[in-house]
Coordinates of C-alpha atoms in Angstrom, one line a residue:
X88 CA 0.0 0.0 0.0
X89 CA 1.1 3.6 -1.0
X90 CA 0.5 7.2 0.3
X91 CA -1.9 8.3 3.2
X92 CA -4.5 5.6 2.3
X93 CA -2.8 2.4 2.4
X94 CA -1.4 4.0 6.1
X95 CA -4.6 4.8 7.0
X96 CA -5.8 1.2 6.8
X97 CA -3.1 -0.4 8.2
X98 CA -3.5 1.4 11.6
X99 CA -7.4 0.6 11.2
X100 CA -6.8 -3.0 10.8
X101 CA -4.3 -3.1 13.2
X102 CA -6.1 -0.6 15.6
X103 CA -9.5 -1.2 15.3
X104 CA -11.1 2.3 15.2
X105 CA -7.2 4.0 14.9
X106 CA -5.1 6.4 16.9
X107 CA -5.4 9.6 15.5
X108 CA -2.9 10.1 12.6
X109 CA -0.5 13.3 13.6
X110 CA -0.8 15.3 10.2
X111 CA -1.9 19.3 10.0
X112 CA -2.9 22.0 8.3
X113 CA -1.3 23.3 5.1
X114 CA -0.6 26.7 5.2
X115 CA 1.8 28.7 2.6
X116 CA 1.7 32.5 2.2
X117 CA 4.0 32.3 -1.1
X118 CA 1.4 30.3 -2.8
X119 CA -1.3 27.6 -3.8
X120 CA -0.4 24.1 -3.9
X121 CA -2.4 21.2 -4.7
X122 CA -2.3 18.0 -5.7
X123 CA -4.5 14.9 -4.9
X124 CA -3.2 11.9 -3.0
X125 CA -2.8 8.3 -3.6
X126 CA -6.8 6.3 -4.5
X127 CA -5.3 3.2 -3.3
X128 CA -7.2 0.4 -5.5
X129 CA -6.9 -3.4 -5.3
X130 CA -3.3 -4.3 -4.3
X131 CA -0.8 -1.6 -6.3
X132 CA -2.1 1.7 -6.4
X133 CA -3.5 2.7 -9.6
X134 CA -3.4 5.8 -11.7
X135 CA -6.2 6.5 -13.9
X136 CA -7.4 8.2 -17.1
X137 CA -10.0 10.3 -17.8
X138 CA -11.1 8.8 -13.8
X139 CA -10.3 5.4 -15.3
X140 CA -8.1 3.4 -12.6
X141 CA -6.0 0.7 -14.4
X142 CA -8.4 -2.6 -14.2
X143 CA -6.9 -5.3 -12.3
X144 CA -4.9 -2.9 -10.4
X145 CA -2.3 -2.7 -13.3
X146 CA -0.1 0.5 -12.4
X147 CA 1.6 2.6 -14.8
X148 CA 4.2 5.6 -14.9
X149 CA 3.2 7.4 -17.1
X150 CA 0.9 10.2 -16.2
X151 CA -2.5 11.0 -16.9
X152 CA -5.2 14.0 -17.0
X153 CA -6.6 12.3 -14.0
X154 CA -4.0 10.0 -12.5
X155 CA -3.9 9.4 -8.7
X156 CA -0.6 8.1 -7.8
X157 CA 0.2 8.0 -4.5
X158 CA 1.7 11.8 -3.5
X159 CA 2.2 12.3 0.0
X160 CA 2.9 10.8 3.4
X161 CA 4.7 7.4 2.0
X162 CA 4.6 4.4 4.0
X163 CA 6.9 3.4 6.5
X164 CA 10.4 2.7 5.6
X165 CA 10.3 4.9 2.6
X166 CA 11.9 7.7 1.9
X167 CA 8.7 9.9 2.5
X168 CA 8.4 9.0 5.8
X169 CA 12.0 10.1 7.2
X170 CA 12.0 12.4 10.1
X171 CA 13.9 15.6 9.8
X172 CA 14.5 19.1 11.8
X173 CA 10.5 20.5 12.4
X174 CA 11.6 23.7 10.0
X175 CA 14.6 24.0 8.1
X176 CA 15.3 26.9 6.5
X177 CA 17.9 26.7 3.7
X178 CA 18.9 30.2 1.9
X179 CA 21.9 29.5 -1.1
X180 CA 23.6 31.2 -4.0
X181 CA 25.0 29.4 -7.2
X182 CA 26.8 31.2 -9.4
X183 CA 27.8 29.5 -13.0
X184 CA 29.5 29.7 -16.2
X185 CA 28.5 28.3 -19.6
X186 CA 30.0 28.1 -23.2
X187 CA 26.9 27.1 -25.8
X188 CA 28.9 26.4 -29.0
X189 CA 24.7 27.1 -30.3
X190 CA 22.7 29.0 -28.2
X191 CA 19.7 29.5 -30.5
X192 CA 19.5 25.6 -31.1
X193 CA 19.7 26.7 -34.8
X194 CA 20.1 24.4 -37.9
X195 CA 23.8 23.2 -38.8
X196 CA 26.3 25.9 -40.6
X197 CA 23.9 28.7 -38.4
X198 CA 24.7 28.2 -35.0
X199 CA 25.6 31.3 -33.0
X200 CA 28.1 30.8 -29.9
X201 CA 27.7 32.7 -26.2
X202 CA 29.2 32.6 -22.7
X203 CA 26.3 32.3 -20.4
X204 CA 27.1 33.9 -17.0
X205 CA 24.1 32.3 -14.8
X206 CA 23.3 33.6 -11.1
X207 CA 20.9 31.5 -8.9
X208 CA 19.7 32.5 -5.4
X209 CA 17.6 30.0 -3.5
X210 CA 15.3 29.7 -0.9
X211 CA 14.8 25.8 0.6
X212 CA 11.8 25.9 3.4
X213 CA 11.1 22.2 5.0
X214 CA 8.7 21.8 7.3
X215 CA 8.0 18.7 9.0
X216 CA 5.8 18.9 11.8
X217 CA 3.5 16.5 13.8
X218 CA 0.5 17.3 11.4
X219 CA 2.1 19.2 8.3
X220 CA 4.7 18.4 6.0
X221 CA 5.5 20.9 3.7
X222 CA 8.7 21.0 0.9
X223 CA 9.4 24.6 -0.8
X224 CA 12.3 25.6 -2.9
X225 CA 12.7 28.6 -5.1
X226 CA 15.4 29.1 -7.1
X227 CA 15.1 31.5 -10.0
X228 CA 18.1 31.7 -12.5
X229 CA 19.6 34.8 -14.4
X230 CA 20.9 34.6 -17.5
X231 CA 23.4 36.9 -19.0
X232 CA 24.8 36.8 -22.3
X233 CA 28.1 38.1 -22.8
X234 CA 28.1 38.2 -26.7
X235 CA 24.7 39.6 -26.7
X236 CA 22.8 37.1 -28.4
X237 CA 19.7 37.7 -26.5
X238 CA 18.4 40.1 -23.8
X239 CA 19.5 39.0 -19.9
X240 CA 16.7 36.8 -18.9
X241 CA 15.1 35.0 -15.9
X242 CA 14.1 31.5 -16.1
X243 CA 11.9 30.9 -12.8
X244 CA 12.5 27.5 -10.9
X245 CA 10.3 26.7 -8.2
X246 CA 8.8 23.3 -6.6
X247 CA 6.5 22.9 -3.5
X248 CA 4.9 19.9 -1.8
X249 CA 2.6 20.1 1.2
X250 CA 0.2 17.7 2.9
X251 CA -1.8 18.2 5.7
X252 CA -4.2 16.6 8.0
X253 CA -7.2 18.2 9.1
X254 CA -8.8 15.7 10.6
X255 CA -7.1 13.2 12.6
X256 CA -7.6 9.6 10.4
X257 CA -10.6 11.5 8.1
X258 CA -9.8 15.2 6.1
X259 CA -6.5 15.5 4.4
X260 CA -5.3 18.5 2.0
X261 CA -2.4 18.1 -0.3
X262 CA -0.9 20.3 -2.6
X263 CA 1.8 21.1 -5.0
X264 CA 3.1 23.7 -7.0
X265 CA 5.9 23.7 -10.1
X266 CA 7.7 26.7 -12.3
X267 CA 9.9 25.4 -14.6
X268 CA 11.4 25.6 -18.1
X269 CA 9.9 23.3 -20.9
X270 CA 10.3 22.9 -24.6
X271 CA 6.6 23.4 -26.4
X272 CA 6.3 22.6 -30.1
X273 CA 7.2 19.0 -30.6
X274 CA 7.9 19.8 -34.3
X275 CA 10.5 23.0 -33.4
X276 CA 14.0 22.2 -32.1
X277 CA 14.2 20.8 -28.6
X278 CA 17.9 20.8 -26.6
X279 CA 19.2 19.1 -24.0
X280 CA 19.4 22.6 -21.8
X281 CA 17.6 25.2 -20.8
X282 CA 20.3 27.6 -21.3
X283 CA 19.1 28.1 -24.7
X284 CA 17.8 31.7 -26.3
X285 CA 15.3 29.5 -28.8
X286 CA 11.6 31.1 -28.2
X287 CA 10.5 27.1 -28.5
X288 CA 11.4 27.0 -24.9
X289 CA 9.2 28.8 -22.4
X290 CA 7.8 28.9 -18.8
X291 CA 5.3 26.0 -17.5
X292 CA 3.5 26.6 -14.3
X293 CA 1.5 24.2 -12.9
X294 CA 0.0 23.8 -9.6
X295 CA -2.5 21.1 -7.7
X296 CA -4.8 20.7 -4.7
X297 CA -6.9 18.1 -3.1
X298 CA -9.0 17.7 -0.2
X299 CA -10.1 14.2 0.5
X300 CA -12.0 12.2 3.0
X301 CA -11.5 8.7 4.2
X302 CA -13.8 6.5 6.0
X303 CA -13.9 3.4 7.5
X304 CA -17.3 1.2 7.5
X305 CA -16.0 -1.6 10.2
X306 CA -15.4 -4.5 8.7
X307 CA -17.4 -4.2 5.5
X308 CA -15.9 -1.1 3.7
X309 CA -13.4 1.4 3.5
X310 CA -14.4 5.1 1.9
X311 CA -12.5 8.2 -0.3
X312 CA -14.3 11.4 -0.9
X313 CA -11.9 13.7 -3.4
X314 CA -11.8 16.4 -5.2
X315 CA -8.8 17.6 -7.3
X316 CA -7.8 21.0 -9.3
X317 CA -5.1 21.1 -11.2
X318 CA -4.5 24.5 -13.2
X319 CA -1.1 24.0 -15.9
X320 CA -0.1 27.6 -18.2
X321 CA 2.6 27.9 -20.4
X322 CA 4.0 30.9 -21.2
X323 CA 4.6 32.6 -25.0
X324 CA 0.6 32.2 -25.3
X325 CA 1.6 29.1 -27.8
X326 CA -0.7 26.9 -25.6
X327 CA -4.1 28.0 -24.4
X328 CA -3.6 27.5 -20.4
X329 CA -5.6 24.2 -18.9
X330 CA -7.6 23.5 -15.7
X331 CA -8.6 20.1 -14.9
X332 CA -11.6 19.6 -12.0
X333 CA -12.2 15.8 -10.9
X334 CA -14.6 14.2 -8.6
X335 CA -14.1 10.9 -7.4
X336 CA -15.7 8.3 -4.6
X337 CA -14.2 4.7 -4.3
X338 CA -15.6 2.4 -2.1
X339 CA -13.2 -0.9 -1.0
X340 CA -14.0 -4.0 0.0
X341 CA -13.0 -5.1 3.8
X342 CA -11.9 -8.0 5.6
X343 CA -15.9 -9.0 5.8
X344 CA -15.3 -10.2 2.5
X345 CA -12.5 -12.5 3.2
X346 CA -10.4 -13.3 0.2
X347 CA -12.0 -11.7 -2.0
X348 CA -10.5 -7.8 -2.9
X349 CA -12.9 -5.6 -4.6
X350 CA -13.2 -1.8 -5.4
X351 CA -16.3 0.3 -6.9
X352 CA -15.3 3.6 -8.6
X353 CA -17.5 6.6 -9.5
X354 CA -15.3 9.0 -11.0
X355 CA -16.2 12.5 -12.7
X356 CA -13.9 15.3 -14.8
X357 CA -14.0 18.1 -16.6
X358 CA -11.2 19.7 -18.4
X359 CA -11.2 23.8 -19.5
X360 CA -9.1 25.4 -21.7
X361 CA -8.7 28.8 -21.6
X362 CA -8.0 31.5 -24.5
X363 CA -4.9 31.7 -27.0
X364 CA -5.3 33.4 -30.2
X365 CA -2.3 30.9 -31.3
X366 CA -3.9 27.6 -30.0
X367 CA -6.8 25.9 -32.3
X368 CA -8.6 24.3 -29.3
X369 CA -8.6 27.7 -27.3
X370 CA -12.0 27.7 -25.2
X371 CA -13.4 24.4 -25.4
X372 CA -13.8 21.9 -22.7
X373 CA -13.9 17.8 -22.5
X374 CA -15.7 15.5 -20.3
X375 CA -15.6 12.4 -18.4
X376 CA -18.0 10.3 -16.1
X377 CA -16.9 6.5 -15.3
X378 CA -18.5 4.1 -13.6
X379 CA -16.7 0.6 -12.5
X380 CA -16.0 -2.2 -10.3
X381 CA -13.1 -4.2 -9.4
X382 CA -12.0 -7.3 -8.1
X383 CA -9.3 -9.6 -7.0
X384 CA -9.3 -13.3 -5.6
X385 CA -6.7 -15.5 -5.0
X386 CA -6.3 -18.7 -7.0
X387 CA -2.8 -20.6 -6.4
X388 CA -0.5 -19.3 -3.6
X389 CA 0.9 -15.9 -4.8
X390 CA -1.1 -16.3 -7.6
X391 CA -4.7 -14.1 -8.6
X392 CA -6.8 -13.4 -10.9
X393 CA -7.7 -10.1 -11.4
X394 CA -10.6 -7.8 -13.9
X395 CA -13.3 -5.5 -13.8
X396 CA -16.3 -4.1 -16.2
X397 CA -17.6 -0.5 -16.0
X398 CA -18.7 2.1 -18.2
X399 CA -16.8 5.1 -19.6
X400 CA -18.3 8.3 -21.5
X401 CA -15.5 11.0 -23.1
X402 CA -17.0 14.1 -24.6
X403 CA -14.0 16.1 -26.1
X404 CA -14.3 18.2 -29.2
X405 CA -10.4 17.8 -30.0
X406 CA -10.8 14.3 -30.5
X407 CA -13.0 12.6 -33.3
X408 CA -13.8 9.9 -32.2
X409 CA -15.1 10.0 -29.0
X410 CA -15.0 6.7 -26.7
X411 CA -17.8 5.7 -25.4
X412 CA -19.7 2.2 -23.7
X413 CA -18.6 -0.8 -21.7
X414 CA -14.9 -1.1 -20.3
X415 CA -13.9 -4.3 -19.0
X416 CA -10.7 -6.2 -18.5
X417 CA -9.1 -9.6 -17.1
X418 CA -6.1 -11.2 -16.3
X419 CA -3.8 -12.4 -13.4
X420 CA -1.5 -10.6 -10.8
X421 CA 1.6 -12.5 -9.6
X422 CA 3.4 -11.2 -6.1
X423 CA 4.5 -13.5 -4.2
X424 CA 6.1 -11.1 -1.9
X425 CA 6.7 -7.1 -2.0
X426 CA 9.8 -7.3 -4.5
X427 CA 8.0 -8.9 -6.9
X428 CA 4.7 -8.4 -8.8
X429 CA 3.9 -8.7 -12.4
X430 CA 0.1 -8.1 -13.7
X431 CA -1.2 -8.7 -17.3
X432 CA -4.4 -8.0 -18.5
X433 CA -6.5 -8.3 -21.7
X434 CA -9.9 -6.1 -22.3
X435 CA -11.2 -3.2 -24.4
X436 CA -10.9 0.7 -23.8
X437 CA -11.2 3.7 -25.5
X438 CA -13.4 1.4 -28.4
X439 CA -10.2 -0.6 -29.0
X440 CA -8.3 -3.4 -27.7
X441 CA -6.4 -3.3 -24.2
X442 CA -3.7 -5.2 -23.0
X443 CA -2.3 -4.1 -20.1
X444 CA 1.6 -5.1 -18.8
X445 CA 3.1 -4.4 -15.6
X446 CA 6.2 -5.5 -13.7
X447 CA 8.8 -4.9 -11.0
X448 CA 11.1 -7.4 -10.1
X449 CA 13.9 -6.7 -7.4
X450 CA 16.1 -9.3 -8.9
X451 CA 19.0 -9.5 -5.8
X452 CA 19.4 -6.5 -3.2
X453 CA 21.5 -4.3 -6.2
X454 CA 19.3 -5.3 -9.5
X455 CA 16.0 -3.8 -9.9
X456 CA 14.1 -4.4 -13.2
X457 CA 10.9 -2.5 -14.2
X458 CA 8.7 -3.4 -17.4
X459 CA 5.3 -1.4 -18.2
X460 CA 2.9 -1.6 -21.6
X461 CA 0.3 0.6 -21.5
X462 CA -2.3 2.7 -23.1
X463 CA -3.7 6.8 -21.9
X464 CA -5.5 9.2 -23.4
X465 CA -4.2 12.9 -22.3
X466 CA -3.1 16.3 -22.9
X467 CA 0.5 17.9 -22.9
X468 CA -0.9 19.7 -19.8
X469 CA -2.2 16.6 -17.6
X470 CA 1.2 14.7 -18.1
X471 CA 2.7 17.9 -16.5
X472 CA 0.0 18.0 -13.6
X473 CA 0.6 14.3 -12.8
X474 CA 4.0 14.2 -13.4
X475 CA 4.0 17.0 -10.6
X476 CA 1.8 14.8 -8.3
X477 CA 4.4 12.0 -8.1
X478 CA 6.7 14.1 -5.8
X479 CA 6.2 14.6 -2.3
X480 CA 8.0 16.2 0.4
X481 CA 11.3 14.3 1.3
X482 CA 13.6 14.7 4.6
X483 CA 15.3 17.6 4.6
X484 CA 13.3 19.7 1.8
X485 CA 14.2 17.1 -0.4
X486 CA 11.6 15.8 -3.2
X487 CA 11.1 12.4 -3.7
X488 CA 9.4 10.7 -6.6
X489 CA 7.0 8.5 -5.6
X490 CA 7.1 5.9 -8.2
X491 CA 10.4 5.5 -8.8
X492 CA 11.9 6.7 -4.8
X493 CA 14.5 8.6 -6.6
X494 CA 15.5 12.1 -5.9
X495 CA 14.5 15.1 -7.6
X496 CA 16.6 18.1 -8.2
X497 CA 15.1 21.1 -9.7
X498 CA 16.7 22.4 -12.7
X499 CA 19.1 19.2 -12.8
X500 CA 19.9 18.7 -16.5
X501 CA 22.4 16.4 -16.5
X502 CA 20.3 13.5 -17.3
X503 CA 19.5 14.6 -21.0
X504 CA 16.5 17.2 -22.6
X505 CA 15.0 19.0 -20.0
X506 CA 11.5 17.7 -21.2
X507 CA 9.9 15.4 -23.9
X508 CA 10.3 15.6 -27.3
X509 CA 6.4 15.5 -27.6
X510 CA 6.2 19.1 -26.5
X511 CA 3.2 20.5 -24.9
X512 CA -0.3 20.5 -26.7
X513 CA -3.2 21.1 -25.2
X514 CA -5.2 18.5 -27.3
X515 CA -6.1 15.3 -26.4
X516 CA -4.2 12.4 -27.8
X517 CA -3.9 8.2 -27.4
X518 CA -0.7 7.3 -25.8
X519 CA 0.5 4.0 -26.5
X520 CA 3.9 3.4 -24.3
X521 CA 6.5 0.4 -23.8
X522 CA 9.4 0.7 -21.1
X523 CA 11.7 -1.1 -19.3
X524 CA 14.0 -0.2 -16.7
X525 CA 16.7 -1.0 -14.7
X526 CA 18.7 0.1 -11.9
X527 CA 21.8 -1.5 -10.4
X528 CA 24.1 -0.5 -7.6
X529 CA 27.7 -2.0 -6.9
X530 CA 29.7 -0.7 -4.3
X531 CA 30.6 2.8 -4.9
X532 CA 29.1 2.5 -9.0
X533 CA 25.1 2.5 -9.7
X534 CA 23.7 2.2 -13.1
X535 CA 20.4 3.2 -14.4
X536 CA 19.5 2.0 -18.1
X537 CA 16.0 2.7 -20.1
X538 CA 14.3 1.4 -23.1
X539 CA 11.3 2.8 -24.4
X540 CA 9.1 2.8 -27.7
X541 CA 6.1 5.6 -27.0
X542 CA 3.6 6.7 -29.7
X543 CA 1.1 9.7 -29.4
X544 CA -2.2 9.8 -31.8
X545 CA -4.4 11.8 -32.2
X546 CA -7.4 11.7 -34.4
X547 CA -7.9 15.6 -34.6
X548 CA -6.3 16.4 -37.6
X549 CA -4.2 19.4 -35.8
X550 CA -1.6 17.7 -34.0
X551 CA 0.8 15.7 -35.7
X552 CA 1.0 11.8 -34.5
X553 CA 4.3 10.9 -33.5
X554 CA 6.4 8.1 -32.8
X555 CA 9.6 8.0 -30.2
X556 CA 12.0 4.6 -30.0
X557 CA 15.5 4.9 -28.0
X558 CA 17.0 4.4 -24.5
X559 CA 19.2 6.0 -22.5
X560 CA 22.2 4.7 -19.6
X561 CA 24.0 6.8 -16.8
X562 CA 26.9 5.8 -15.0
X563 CA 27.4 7.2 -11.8
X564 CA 30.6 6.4 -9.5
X565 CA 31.9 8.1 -5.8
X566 CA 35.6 8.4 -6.9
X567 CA 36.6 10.4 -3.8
X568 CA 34.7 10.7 -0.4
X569 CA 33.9 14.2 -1.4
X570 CA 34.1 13.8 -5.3
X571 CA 31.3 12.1 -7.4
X572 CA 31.2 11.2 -11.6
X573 CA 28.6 11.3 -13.8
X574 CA 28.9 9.5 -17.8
X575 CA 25.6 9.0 -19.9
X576 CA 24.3 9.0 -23.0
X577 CA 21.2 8.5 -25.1
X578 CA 19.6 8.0 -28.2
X579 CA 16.2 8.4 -30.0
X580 CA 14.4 8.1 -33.4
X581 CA 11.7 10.5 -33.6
X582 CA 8.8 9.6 -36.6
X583 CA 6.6 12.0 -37.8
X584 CA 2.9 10.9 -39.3
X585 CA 1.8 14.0 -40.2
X586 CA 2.3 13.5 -43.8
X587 CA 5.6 15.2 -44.4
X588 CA 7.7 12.3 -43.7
X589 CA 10.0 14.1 -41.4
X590 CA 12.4 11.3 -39.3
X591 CA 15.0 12.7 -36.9
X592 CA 17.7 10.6 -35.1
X593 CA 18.6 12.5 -31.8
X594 CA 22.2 11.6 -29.9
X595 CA 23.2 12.7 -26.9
X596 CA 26.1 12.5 -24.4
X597 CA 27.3 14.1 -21.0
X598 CA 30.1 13.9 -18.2
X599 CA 30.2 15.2 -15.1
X600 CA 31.5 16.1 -11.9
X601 CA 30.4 16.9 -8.6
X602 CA 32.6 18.3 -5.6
X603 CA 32.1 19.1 -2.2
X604 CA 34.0 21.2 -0.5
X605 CA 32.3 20.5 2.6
X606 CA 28.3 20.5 3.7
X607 CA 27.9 24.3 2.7
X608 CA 29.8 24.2 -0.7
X609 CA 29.8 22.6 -3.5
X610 CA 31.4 22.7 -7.3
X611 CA 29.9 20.8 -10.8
X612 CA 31.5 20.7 -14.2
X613 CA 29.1 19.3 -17.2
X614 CA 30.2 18.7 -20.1
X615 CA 27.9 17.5 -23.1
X616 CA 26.8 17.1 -26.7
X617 CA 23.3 17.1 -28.4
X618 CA 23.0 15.8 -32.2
X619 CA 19.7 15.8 -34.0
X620 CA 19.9 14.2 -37.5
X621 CA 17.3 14.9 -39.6
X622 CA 16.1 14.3 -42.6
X623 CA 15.0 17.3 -43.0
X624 CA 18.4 19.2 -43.1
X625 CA 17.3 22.4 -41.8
X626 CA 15.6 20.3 -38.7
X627 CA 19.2 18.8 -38.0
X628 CA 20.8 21.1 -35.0
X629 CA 23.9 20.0 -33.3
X630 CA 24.8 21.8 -29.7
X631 CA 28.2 21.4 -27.4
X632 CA 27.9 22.6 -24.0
X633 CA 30.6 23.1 -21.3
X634 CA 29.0 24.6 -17.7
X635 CA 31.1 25.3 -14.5
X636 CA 29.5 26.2 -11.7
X637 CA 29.6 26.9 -7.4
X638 CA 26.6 27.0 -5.2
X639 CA 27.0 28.0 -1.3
X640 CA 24.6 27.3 2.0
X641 CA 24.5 29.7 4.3

């Protein structure tokens, strides 16, 4: 079990009626955060889209205009649910210096050169108190360019995560908030840094809040009562701004029903898109209302079979066909202990055929492999809002990614483009994606290697269907006590079916170090290179990038 929920009923079953659950109120003057919790469903949690949890229980990472991965509180053990200092109050400076052999990402024989001069202050606020966790760090960057190439800029960098308990054991708030720095036409040249003076990259805020209720029916049920608001804006005005509203109530089966695991979900959403005289689906909304049940039941040992049925209505004007009628699924779920569980299922969705593939297998204490097959219908916009909902507040005004336990560091570039090469629309498309991961440590060494092949339809006749295939693998390695490497590299094909025929091959490669002068002070050196073959020759950009830079604690 994940997030607040799957605590909650542990202490009930263990408890009985439960010992109140020390949690608090949220409360941030700099501003709103939000973002739904975990809607813990029959075993794994379970995102959803358009309300739709994955049937069977069938988890998946990518996200989802209304996904509810598990956001806040973690369960014990995790990295979530660390202790820290009650407030901790970090303020820092980095200062940085950058050689962009093609700062306006232009085509090959146009590339224009700078030295980038960049100056960071930040702000790190933790609190972690009985009743209120709460995660802020701003850290706005300053760009100036010594040849002139563009204006001095500011590239705002913030990320917040709060949750808060209300209610001892019944109302919960939870909320997030993100400024960051996003490439937004998938067809226009993408980098692999920010430090770029290319209009196609611009601004993304995004911010999230929930309130939810849990209940607990003795031995018969358990209850959720949420509501989430998600608000995502770009800015440039490319990409009419977004606000998602959902409405959900699960009920879940209790011990009353012995073996048997079961889950009925009423889910409700309703996405608005505001106005932008450069956006075709400026001022039109989409709709959502699911109905569905669950259930789970043992078979052989570790071994269950797992399905639901339920029905699914999408009303969106920037799709043409709109799906419609009787959802169901089946399959099996293997887990025969908590390093292990595979599900596969076989139904129909979105008036198609759905299979469903999940895995993740911790193959000896240093190995972990993860495998995923999936299908979504989004927006640009909700990947970005759930994407954000994945992180919660970590010890020490750290963020930690929920699905994967890894942490996040704002602005951190080094592990390739600084967002996906499907660029933001605010559209509705069918996401089919394949993935599989793996992480492996080794003394003072850990690897982390991906493979992926992800496709994005869409049947409006305005955004162009695209195809992505590659992999990526980072190397990292504590050579010193104080002194850490970093080597990686990826690579991509990028298919176009729009018509045009437009294929680009995308390398990239980086190294890396990390120094510490002590736990105030630290120095980085990145080194890296970006190749896009296209071809399309004026779509093929190639970009070299050296960065050194200091950041200081006070």
């Amino acid at each position: 079990m994940g997030g607040d929920v799957g605590r909650w009923r542990e202490r009930r079953a263990l408890r009985g009626r439960g010992a109140p659950y020390r949690m608090g109120v949220l409360c941030c003057g700099v501003s709103l955060f939000g973002f739904a919790a975990s809607a813990y469903a029959l075993g794994p949690d379970s995102p959803s889209t358009y309300g739709q949890p994955a049937l069977g229980g069938t988890p998946s990472s990518v996200g989802s205009p209304y996904s509810t991965v598990p956001t806040t509180g973690g369960t014990p053990g995790a990295p979530g649910a660390q202790a820290g200092p009650p407030i901790l109050l970090i303020p820092s400076v980095s200062v940085g210096e950058t050689f962009n052999d093609n700062v306006n990402l232009s085509p090959k024989g146009q590339a224009q050169s700078d030295f980038i001069t960049t100056v960071s202050p930040g702000l790190n606020l933790a609190v972690q108190g009985s009743r209120v966790k709460l995660n802020l760090n701003y850290n706005p960057q300053e760009l100036f360019f010594a040849r002139g190439t563009s204006p001095d800029q500011i590239q705002q960098r913030l990320q917040g995560a709060g949750h808060s308990e209300i209610v001892p054991e019944m109302l919960f708030f939870d909320a997030n908030v993100s400024a960051d720095q996003e490439f937004i036409n998938n067809t226009g040249p993408i980098g692999s840094t920010t430090l770029t003076t290319n209009n196609n990259l611009q601004t993304v805020y995004a911010e999230t809040a929930t309130p939810y209720l849990l209940q607990h029916f003795g031995p018969y049920m358990d209850s959720e009562t949420r509501y989430r608001f998600s608000s995502v804006s770009t800015s440039g005005a490319q990409v009419a701004p977004q606000t998602i509203h959902e409405g959900l109530q699960r009920f879940t089966g209790g011990e009353f029903f012995g073996r048997l695991s079961w889950a009925v979900t009423a889910d409700w959403n309703l996405i608005q898109r505001g106005i932008s005289t450069n956006d075709a689906f400026s001022s039109t909304d989409s709709k959502s209302e699911l109905a569905r049940a669950d259930f789970r039941y043992p078979v052989y040992e570790a071994l269950s079979i797992i399905g639901g049925a339920g029905y699914e209505k999408i009303i969106d004007p920037t799709l043409l066909e709109q799906p419609s009628g009787l959802i169901w699924n089946a399959g099996f779920q293997y887990q025969p202990n908590p390093k292990i569980l595979y599900t596969l299922t076989y139904g129909r969705r979105f008036n198609q055929t759905d299979i469903e593939l999940h895995s993740t297998h911790q193959v000896t204490p240093r190995l972990t492999v993860n495998t995923l097959y999936s299908k979504t219908i989004q927006t640009g916009q909700s990947q970005l809002a759930a994407n954000l909902g994945q992180l919660i507040a970590g010890p020490n005004g750290t963020f930690i990614n929920s699905q994967t336990g890894q942490i996040f560091v704002l602005g951190n570039t080094t592990s390739g483009r600084s967002s996906s090469a499907f660029g933001i629309t605010s559209g509705s498309f069918l996401q089919t994606r394949s993935e599989a991961d793996a992480t492996f440590t080794s003394g003072r060494n850990s690897y982390f290697a991906t493979v992926y092949d992800v496709k994005e339809t869409s049947n409006s006749g305005t955004i162009a269907s695209e195809k992505i295939r590659g992999g990526s693998v980072t190397w990292n390695r504590q050579l010193w006590p104080d002194l850490t490497s970093n080597l990686g590299g990826s690579y991509n094909r990028d298919t176009f079916e729009d018509g045009i025929g437009r294929i680009d091959d995308f390398y990239s490669a980086f190294f890396g170090l990390a120094y510490n002068f002590g736990p105030d002070a630290s120095a980085n050196m990145l080194i890296s290179r970006s190749d896009t073959e296209s071809n399309i020759a004026t779509n093929s950009v190639e970009n070299d990038i050296i960065t050194v830079s200091l950041r200081k604690q006070f």
